[in-house]
Amino acid sequence: MNARTQKEPKASKERETGAKKVTFNAAGREERAASKSKPAPAAPAAGGYSPSKLQMGKETTRASEDKTSTLASVSLRGLLAAQRLAKEFKNQAALKNNARLQSSHHKPITIINEKIPVSSAKPKEKFSCARTEELLREYLPTKLSHVTYEPAKCASLTTALSDEIKHLVKQVTPPRYKLVVNVTIGNKGKDETVDIMVTSQCLWDPHSDNFMSSQYVNETLFCVVLVHAVYFE
């Protein structure tokens, strides 16, 4: 009896250890079955890249292409806008220059606070060039419209014209002015164009003295008249 009772605890121990082994083996089998039931990972494609990596590469290339296209469109819009602005600035500058030129042509130049020297003459009324030019514009056609150029005849004609012009201009000249009249007559052919320049030089007072010129042309001759008005105190 004692021998049986001593053997029974050993058997119980063996059962307990056996139970432990069984439970351990069962857990190992369950893990193996679970690992077998899991799907195997997909094999990598040729070249060592997986399909997910290839798809990501395509997406990145598409994104880069979209980015470059948007940048190109933005740069093109900016260039067009810059050209449009430059054109508007040029038009505005041209309009300003035209307005400035027109204002300079229409507005007369005036001298403010002109200082007259003490030695200069101070006439009460100055010689009027506008009146004298009006008279000569009406006078010359009446005298030369039907005259043909002849050297001998025009030599005496210049003397007569200068005397008549002097008497005519004296009617609109203020007192104490002396007049100097110079008349030039030249030949003008029918099929020829004549370019002539008549000049004069004198010493005078710009604050009191003045001069004017007038010209007339017909089919055979041209006439240039210079009138100087010099003030004497």
mmCIF file of C-alpha atoms in Angstrom:
data_model
loop_
_atom_site.group_PDB
_atom_site.id
_atom_site.type_symbol
_atom_site.label_atom_id
_atom_site.label_comp_id
_atom_site.label_asym_id
_atom_site.label_seq_id
_atom_site.Cartn_x
_atom_site.Cartn_y
_atom_site.Cartn_z
ATOM 1 C CA MET A 1 0.000 0.000 0.000
ATOM 2 C CA ASN A 2 2.748 2.381 0.757
ATOM 3 C CA ALA A 3 4.455 1.624 -2.527
ATOM 4 C CA ARG A 4 1.273 2.404 -4.493
ATOM 5 C CA THR A 5 0.658 5.527 -2.586
ATOM 6 C CA GLN A 6 4.165 6.737 -3.287
ATOM 7 C CA LYS A 7 3.840 5.990 -6.993
ATOM 8 C CA GLU A 8 0.560 7.871 -7.363
ATOM 9 C CA PRO A 9 2.049 11.299 -6.775
ATOM 10 C CA LYS A 10 4.601 10.657 -9.499
ATOM 11 C CA ALA A 11 1.849 9.671 -11.877
ATOM 12 C CA SER A 12 -0.044 12.838 -11.045
ATOM 13 C CA LYS A 13 3.046 14.856 -11.671
ATOM 14 C CA GLU A 14 3.584 13.126 -14.949
ATOM 15 C CA ARG A 15 -0.033 13.889 -15.891
ATOM 16 C CA GLU A 16 0.404 17.488 -14.936
ATOM 17 C CA THR A 17 3.590 17.814 -16.959
ATOM 18 C CA GLY A 18 1.961 15.892 -19.770
ATOM 19 C CA ALA A 19 -0.980 18.250 -19.675
ATOM 20 C CA LYS A 20 1.390 21.140 -19.844
ATOM 21 C CA LYS A 21 3.138 19.631 -22.805
ATOM 22 C CA VAL A 22 -0.153 19.023 -24.561
ATOM 23 C CA THR A 23 -1.311 22.565 -24.003
ATOM 24 C CA PHE A 24 2.040 23.902 -25.196
ATOM 25 C CA ASN A 25 1.963 21.771 -28.309
ATOM 26 C CA ALA A 26 -1.604 22.851 -29.056
ATOM 27 C CA ALA A 27 -0.625 26.505 -28.891
ATOM 28 C CA GLY A 28 2.270 25.892 -31.257
ATOM 29 C CA ARG A 29 -0.020 24.145 -33.712
ATOM 30 C CA GLU A 30 -2.527 27.008 -33.627
ATOM 31 C CA GLU A 31 0.240 29.531 -34.392
ATOM 32 C CA ARG A 32 1.469 27.402 -37.273
ATOM 33 C CA ALA A 33 -2.041 27.056 -38.672
ATOM 34 C CA ALA A 34 -2.546 30.840 -38.430
ATOM 35 C CA SER A 35 0.775 31.522 -40.150
ATOM 36 C CA LYS A 36 -0.159 29.089 -42.930
ATOM 37 C CA SER A 37 -3.589 30.705 -43.397
ATOM 38 C CA LYS A 38 -2.014 34.225 -43.906
ATOM 39 C CA PRO A 39 -1.529 35.215 -47.596
ATOM 40 C CA ALA A 40 2.024 35.147 -48.836
ATOM 41 C CA PRO A 41 3.550 38.556 -49.745
ATOM 42 C CA ALA A 42 3.601 39.350 -53.444
ATOM 43 C CA ALA A 43 6.843 38.707 -55.253
ATOM 44 C CA PRO A 44 8.741 41.852 -56.300
ATOM 45 C CA ALA A 45 8.497 42.815 -59.951
ATOM 46 C CA ALA A 46 11.401 42.708 -62.369
ATOM 47 C CA GLY A 47 14.069 45.245 -61.603
ATOM 48 C CA GLY A 48 13.557 44.954 -57.848
ATOM 49 C CA TYR A 49 10.528 47.325 -57.617
ATOM 50 C CA SER A 50 7.201 46.331 -56.186
ATOM 51 C CA PRO A 51 3.898 47.423 -57.884
ATOM 52 C CA SER A 52 3.183 49.847 -55.052
ATOM 53 C CA LYS A 53 6.534 51.517 -55.583
ATOM 54 C CA LEU A 54 5.954 51.777 -59.332
ATOM 55 C CA GLN A 55 2.531 53.305 -58.750
ATOM 56 C CA MET A 56 4.038 55.843 -56.350
ATOM 57 C CA GLY A 57 6.717 56.722 -58.931
ATOM 58 C CA LYS A 58 4.066 57.321 -61.603
ATOM 59 C CA GLU A 59 2.088 59.527 -59.238
ATOM 60 C CA THR A 60 5.188 61.595 -58.402
ATOM 61 C CA THR A 61 6.075 62.023 -62.093
ATOM 62 C CA ARG A 62 2.494 63.096 -62.836
ATOM 63 C CA ALA A 63 2.615 65.559 -59.954
ATOM 64 C CA SER A 64 5.931 66.978 -61.202
ATOM 65 C CA GLU A 65 4.544 67.284 -64.747
ATOM 66 C CA ASP A 66 1.436 69.065 -63.427
ATOM 67 C CA LYS A 67 3.641 71.379 -61.397
ATOM 68 C CA THR A 68 5.852 72.256 -64.403
ATOM 69 C CA SER A 69 2.770 72.891 -66.570
ATOM 70 C CA THR A 70 1.263 75.215 -63.945
ATOM 71 C CA LEU A 71 4.586 77.036 -63.574
ATOM 72 C CA ALA A 72 4.817 77.454 -67.373
ATOM 73 C CA SER A 73 1.253 78.845 -67.547
ATOM 74 C CA VAL A 74 1.951 81.228 -64.652
ATOM 75 C CA SER A 75 5.192 82.462 -66.245
ATOM 76 C CA LEU A 76 3.441 83.001 -69.602
ATOM 77 C CA ARG A 77 0.672 85.004 -67.929
ATOM 78 C CA GLY A 78 3.254 87.105 -66.105
ATOM 79 C CA LEU A 79 5.122 87.806 -69.359
ATOM 80 C CA LEU A 80 1.917 88.867 -71.124
ATOM 81 C CA ALA A 81 0.957 91.103 -68.210
ATOM 82 C CA ALA A 82 4.418 92.735 -68.209
ATOM 83 C CA GLN A 83 4.195 93.398 -71.952
ATOM 84 C CA ARG A 84 0.722 94.894 -71.515
ATOM 85 C CA LEU A 85 1.949 97.197 -68.729
ATOM 86 C CA ALA A 86 4.976 98.313 -70.773
ATOM 87 C CA LYS A 87 2.712 99.155 -73.714
ATOM 88 C CA GLU A 88 0.394 101.177 -71.472
ATOM 89 C CA PHE A 89 3.345 103.101 -70.001
ATOM 90 C CA LYS A 90 4.638 103.910 -73.501
ATOM 91 C CA ASN A 91 1.214 105.151 -74.599
ATOM 92 C CA GLN A 92 0.893 107.330 -71.504
ATOM 93 C CA ALA A 93 4.380 108.782 -72.033
ATOM 94 C CA ALA A 94 3.579 109.543 -75.697
ATOM 95 C CA LEU A 95 0.308 111.268 -74.698
ATOM 96 C CA LYS A 96 2.118 113.365 -72.098
ATOM 97 C CA ASN A 97 4.804 114.398 -74.611
ATOM 98 C CA ASN A 98 2.173 115.345 -77.203
ATOM 99 C CA ALA A 99 0.245 117.395 -74.647
ATOM 100 C CA ARG A 100 3.455 119.111 -73.575
ATOM 101 C CA LEU A 101 4.385 119.940 -77.168
ATOM 102 C CA GLN A 102 0.910 121.258 -77.920
ATOM 103 C CA SER A 103 0.917 123.427 -74.818
ATOM 104 C CA SER A 104 4.387 124.776 -75.697
ATOM 105 C CA HIS A 105 3.196 125.625 -79.253
ATOM 106 C CA HIS A 106 -0.009 127.356 -78.160
ATOM 107 C CA LYS A 107 1.263 129.214 -75.109
ATOM 108 C CA PRO A 108 3.396 132.293 -75.906
ATOM 109 C CA ILE A 109 6.655 132.838 -74.075
ATOM 110 C CA THR A 110 6.392 135.742 -71.656
ATOM 111 C CA ILE A 111 9.237 137.445 -69.826
ATOM 112 C CA ILE A 112 8.410 138.144 -66.189
ATOM 113 C CA ASN A 113 9.956 141.097 -64.387
ATOM 114 C CA GLU A 114 12.056 142.229 -67.346
ATOM 115 C CA LYS A 115 14.750 144.607 -66.200
ATOM 116 C CA ILE A 116 15.381 147.483 -68.617
ATOM 117 C CA PRO A 117 18.837 149.060 -68.340
ATOM 118 C CA VAL A 118 19.085 152.690 -67.260
ATOM 119 C CA SER A 119 20.871 153.656 -70.491
ATOM 120 C CA SER A 120 18.121 152.119 -72.665
ATOM 121 C CA ALA A 121 15.507 154.333 -74.369
ATOM 122 C CA LYS A 122 11.971 154.166 -73.005
ATOM 123 C CA PRO A 123 9.472 155.186 -75.696
ATOM 124 C CA LYS A 124 5.865 155.812 -74.673
ATOM 125 C CA GLU A 125 4.657 153.711 -77.622
ATOM 126 C CA LYS A 126 6.709 151.007 -79.377
ATOM 127 C CA PHE A 127 6.855 150.222 -83.080
ATOM 128 C CA SER A 128 4.168 147.674 -84.085
ATOM 129 C CA CYS A 129 5.397 144.946 -86.437
ATOM 130 C CA ALA A 130 1.896 143.459 -86.814
ATOM 131 C CA ARG A 131 0.432 146.662 -88.315
ATOM 132 C CA THR A 132 3.323 147.088 -90.713
ATOM 133 C CA GLU A 133 3.076 143.476 -91.902
ATOM 134 C CA GLU A 134 -0.662 143.935 -92.525
ATOM 135 C CA LEU A 135 -0.020 146.998 -94.679
ATOM 136 C CA LEU A 136 2.679 145.317 -96.750
ATOM 137 C CA ARG A 137 0.572 142.171 -97.245
ATOM 138 C CA GLU A 138 -2.076 144.315 -98.921
ATOM 139 C CA TYR A 139 0.335 146.673 -100.684
ATOM 140 C CA LEU A 140 2.763 144.327 -102.464
ATOM 141 C CA PRO A 141 0.166 142.362 -104.536
ATOM 142 C CA THR A 142 -1.349 145.604 -105.853
ATOM 143 C CA LYS A 143 2.087 146.742 -107.087
ATOM 144 C CA LEU A 144 3.668 143.484 -108.303
ATOM 145 C CA SER A 145 0.883 141.090 -109.351
ATOM 146 C CA HIS A 146 1.050 142.145 -113.078
ATOM 147 C CA VAL A 147 4.787 142.935 -113.206
ATOM 148 C CA THR A 148 7.169 140.695 -115.194
ATOM 149 C CA TYR A 149 10.831 140.508 -114.305
ATOM 150 C CA GLU A 150 13.118 142.785 -116.334
ATOM 151 C CA PRO A 151 16.534 143.702 -114.877
ATOM 152 C CA ALA A 152 16.530 147.358 -116.035
ATOM 153 C CA LYS A 153 12.935 147.924 -115.021
ATOM 154 C CA CYS A 154 13.245 146.205 -111.608
ATOM 155 C CA ALA A 155 16.304 148.303 -110.663
ATOM 156 C CA SER A 156 14.242 151.503 -110.676
ATOM 157 C CA LEU A 157 11.216 149.662 -109.278
ATOM 158 C CA THR A 158 13.039 148.770 -106.063
ATOM 159 C CA THR A 159 13.839 152.452 -105.396
ATOM 160 C CA ALA A 160 10.228 153.498 -105.998
ATOM 161 C CA LEU A 161 8.881 150.718 -103.827
ATOM 162 C CA SER A 162 11.206 151.527 -100.907
ATOM 163 C CA ASP A 163 10.108 155.208 -100.912
ATOM 164 C CA GLU A 164 6.429 154.315 -101.085
ATOM 165 C CA ILE A 165 6.739 151.715 -98.345
ATOM 166 C CA LYS A 166 8.537 154.206 -96.091
ATOM 167 C CA HIS A 167 5.739 156.760 -96.458
ATOM 168 C CA LEU A 168 3.107 154.075 -95.965
ATOM 169 C CA VAL A 169 4.675 152.667 -92.791
ATOM 170 C CA LYS A 170 5.174 156.132 -91.309
ATOM 171 C CA GLN A 171 1.399 156.425 -90.978
ATOM 172 C CA VAL A 172 1.351 153.670 -88.313
ATOM 173 C CA THR A 173 4.760 154.442 -86.748
ATOM 174 C CA PRO A 174 4.949 156.159 -83.327
ATOM 175 C CA PRO A 175 6.868 159.475 -83.088
ATOM 176 C CA ARG A 176 10.680 159.697 -82.852
ATOM 177 C CA TYR A 177 11.178 156.509 -84.888
ATOM 178 C CA LYS A 178 13.418 156.488 -87.959
ATOM 179 C CA LEU A 179 12.646 153.947 -90.709
ATOM 180 C CA VAL A 180 15.140 152.064 -92.867
ATOM 181 C CA VAL A 181 13.529 150.158 -95.802
ATOM 182 C CA ASN A 182 15.335 147.585 -97.934
ATOM 183 C CA VAL A 183 13.644 146.081 -101.046
ATOM 184 C CA THR A 184 15.062 143.134 -103.026
ATOM 185 C CA ILE A 185 13.606 141.899 -106.344
ATOM 186 C CA GLY A 186 14.892 138.794 -108.167
ATOM 187 C CA ASN A 187 14.123 136.587 -111.162
ATOM 188 C CA LYS A 188 11.945 133.514 -110.789
ATOM 189 C CA GLY A 189 11.646 131.170 -113.775
ATOM 190 C CA LYS A 190 8.414 129.359 -114.587
ATOM 191 C CA ASP A 191 9.947 125.881 -114.279
ATOM 192 C CA GLU A 192 12.506 126.760 -111.598
ATOM 193 C CA THR A 193 12.266 126.969 -107.834
ATOM 194 C CA VAL A 194 14.230 129.792 -106.233
ATOM 195 C CA ASP A 195 15.681 129.527 -102.717
ATOM 196 C CA ILE A 196 17.041 132.830 -101.460
ATOM 197 C CA MET A 197 17.942 134.128 -98.013
ATOM 198 C CA VAL A 198 18.181 137.832 -97.238
ATOM 199 C CA THR A 199 20.001 138.819 -94.031
ATOM 200 C CA SER A 200 20.888 142.072 -92.304
ATOM 201 C CA GLN A 201 22.961 143.142 -89.321
ATOM 202 C CA CYS A 202 22.726 146.279 -87.234
ATOM 203 C CA LEU A 203 23.475 147.746 -83.814
ATOM 204 C CA TRP A 204 20.379 148.770 -81.901
ATOM 205 C CA ASP A 205 18.508 148.848 -78.609
ATOM 206 C CA PRO A 206 16.362 145.693 -78.263
ATOM 207 C CA HIS A 207 14.078 147.392 -75.697
ATOM 208 C CA SER A 208 12.981 150.158 -78.061
ATOM 209 C CA ASP A 209 13.985 149.281 -81.662
ATOM 210 C CA ASN A 210 12.401 146.598 -83.835
ATOM 211 C CA PHE A 211 12.126 145.266 -87.405
ATOM 212 C CA MET A 212 9.808 143.249 -89.670
ATOM 213 C CA SER A 213 9.978 141.480 -93.049
ATOM 214 C CA SER A 214 7.498 140.607 -95.800
ATOM 215 C CA GLN A 215 7.718 138.795 -99.163
ATOM 216 C CA TYR A 216 5.731 138.402 -102.348
ATOM 217 C CA VAL A 217 6.107 135.960 -105.282
ATOM 218 C CA ASN A 218 4.447 135.864 -108.728
ATOM 219 C CA GLU A 219 5.150 133.813 -111.846
ATOM 220 C CA THR A 220 8.289 135.722 -112.909
ATOM 221 C CA LEU A 221 9.759 137.459 -109.822
ATOM 222 C CA PHE A 222 10.063 137.487 -106.052
ATOM 223 C CA CYS A 223 10.244 140.479 -103.729
ATOM 224 C CA VAL A 224 11.548 140.679 -100.132
ATOM 225 C CA VAL A 225 11.017 143.799 -97.977
ATOM 226 C CA LEU A 226 12.854 144.572 -94.701
ATOM 227 C CA VAL A 227 11.772 147.468 -92.477
ATOM 228 C CA HIS A 228 13.893 148.573 -89.482
ATOM 229 C CA ALA A 229 12.478 151.002 -86.960
ATOM 230 C CA VAL A 230 15.098 152.782 -84.769
ATOM 231 C CA TYR A 231 14.071 155.058 -81.877
ATOM 232 C CA PHE A 232 15.789 158.435 -81.339
ATOM 233 C CA GLU A 233 15.409 160.402 -78.101
#
